[in-house]
Short mmCIF file of C-alpha atoms in Angstrom, two decimals:
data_model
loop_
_atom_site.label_atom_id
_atom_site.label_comp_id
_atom_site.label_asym_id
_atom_site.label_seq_id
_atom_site.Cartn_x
_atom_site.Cartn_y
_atom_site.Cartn_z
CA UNK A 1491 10.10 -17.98 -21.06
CA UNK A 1492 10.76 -14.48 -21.16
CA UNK A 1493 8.97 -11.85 -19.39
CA UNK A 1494 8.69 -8.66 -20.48
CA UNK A 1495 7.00 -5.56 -19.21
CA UNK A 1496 5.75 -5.32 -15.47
CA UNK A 1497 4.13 -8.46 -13.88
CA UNK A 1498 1.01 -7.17 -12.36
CA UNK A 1499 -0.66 -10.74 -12.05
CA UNK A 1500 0.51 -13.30 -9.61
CA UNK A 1501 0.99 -16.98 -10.73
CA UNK A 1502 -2.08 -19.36 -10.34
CA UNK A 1503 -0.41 -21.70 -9.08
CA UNK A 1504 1.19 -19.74 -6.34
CA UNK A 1505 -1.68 -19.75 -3.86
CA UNK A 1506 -2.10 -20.85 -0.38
CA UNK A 1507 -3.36 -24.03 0.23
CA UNK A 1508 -5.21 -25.01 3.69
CA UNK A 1509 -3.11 -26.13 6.68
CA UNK A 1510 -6.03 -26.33 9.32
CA UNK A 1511 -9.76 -27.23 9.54
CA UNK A 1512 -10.02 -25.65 5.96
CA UNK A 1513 -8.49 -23.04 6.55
CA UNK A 1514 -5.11 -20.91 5.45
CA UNK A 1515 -2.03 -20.33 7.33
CA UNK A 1516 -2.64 -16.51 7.25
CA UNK A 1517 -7.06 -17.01 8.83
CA UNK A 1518 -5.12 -19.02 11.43
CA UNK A 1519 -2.63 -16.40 12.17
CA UNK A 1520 -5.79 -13.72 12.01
CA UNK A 1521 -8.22 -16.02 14.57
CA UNK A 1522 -5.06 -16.14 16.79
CA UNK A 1523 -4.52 -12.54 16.87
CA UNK A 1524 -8.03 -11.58 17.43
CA UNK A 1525 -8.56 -14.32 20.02
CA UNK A 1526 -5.02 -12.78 21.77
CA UNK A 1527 -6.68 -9.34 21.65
CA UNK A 1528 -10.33 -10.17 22.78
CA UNK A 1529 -7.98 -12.25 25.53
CA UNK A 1530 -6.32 -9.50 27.06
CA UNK A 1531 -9.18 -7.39 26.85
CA UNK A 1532 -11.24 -10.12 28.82
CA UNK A 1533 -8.79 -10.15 31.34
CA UNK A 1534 -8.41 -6.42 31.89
CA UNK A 1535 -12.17 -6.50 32.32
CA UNK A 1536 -12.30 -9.23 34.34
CA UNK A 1537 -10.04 -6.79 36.83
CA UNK A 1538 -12.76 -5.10 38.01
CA UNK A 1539 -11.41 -1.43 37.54
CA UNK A 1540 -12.84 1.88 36.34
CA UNK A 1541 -13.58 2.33 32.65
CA UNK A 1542 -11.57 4.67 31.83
CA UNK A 1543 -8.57 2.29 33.33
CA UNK A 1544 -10.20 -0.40 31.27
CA UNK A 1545 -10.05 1.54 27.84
CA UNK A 1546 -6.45 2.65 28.59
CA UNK A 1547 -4.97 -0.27 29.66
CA UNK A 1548 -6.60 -2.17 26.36
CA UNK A 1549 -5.35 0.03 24.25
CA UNK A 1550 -1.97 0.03 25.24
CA UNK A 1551 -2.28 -4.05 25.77
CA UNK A 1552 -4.33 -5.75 23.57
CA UNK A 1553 -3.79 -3.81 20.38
CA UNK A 1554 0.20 -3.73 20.41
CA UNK A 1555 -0.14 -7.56 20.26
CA UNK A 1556 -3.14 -8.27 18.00
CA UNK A 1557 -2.12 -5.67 15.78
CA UNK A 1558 0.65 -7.66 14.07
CA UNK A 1559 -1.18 -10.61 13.28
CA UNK A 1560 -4.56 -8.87 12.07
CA UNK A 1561 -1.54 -7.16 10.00
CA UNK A 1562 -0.61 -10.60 8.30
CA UNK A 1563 -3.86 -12.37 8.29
CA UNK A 1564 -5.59 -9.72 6.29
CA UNK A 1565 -2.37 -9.50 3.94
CA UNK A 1566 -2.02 -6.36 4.24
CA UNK A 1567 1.60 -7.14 5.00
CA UNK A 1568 2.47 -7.54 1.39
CA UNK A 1569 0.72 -4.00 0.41
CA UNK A 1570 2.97 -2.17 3.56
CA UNK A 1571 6.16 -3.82 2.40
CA UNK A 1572 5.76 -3.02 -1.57
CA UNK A 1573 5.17 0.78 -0.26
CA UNK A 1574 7.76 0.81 1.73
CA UNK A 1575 10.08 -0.56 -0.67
CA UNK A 1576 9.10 1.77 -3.36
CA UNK A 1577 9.49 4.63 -1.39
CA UNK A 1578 13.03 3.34 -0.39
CA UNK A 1579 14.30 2.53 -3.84
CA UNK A 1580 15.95 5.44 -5.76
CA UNK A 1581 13.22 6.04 -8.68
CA UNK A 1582 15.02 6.29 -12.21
CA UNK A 1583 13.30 6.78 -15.26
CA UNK A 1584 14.37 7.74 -18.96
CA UNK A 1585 12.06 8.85 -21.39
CA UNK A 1586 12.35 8.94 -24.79
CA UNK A 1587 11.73 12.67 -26.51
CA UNK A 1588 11.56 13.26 -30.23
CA UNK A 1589 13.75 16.71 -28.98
CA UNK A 1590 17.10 17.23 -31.27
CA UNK A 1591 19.99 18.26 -29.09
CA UNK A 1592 20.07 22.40 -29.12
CA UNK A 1593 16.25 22.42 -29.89
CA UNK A 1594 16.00 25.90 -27.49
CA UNK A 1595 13.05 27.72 -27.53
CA UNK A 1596 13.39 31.58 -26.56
CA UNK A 1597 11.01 33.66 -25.03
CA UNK A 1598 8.60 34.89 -28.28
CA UNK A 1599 8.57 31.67 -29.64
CA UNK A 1600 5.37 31.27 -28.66
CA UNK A 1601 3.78 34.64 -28.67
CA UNK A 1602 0.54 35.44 -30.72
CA UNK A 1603 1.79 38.02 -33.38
CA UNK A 1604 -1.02 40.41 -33.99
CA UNK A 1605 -0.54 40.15 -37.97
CA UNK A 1606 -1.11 36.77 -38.52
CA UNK A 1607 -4.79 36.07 -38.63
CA UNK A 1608 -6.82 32.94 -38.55
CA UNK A 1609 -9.63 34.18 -40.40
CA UNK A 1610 -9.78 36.12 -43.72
CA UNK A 1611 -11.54 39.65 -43.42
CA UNK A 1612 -12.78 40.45 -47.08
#
């Protein structure tokens, strides 16, 4: 069958079935992640330094590694890559104009004369 226009709806048939305890391959990917991150921040605390130290370290840790999979378990993978590859693809676009070829307007084409009138004054 032929498609035409844009395909804004995905197939129905095209979704992702569970892989483990009920759930998809993507919530597995996102409990990972999360348990990485809450991981390395457990350990950092478990260190025994100052705050500050703490907060640091995490930041730079924990979220360069959870990050991706939080990315991919809350698809927000797909979104990034469609915006990325529209803004990478050269846009073209033709429109169709009801414009003849030499059409040219000059500059008091579209001037209000002062003796036409909208209104009769009788």
């Amino acid at each position: 069958m032929n498609k035409l226009g844009s395909e804004f709806l995905k197939e129905f048939d095209n979704y992702e079935r569970p892989v483990l305890f009920g759930a998809t391959f993507r919530q597995v990917v996102l409990i990972l992640g999360v348990v990485i991150g809450v991981g390395i921040a457990f350990a950092i605390l478990s260190l025994g330094q100052s705050k500050n130290v703490m907060l640091i370290t995490g930041v730079i840790l924990a979220l360069p590694v959870a990050f991706p999979f939080i990315l991919y378990g809350i698809k927000k993978d797909e979104d990034l890559k469609e915006y990325v590859m529209f803004k990478l693809k050269v846009q073209k676009r033709s429109y169709q104009t009801d414009f003849q070829k030499g059409d040219d307007f000059t500059k008091d084409d579209f001037k209000n004369w002062k003796k036409i009138k909208e209104i009769n004054e009788g």
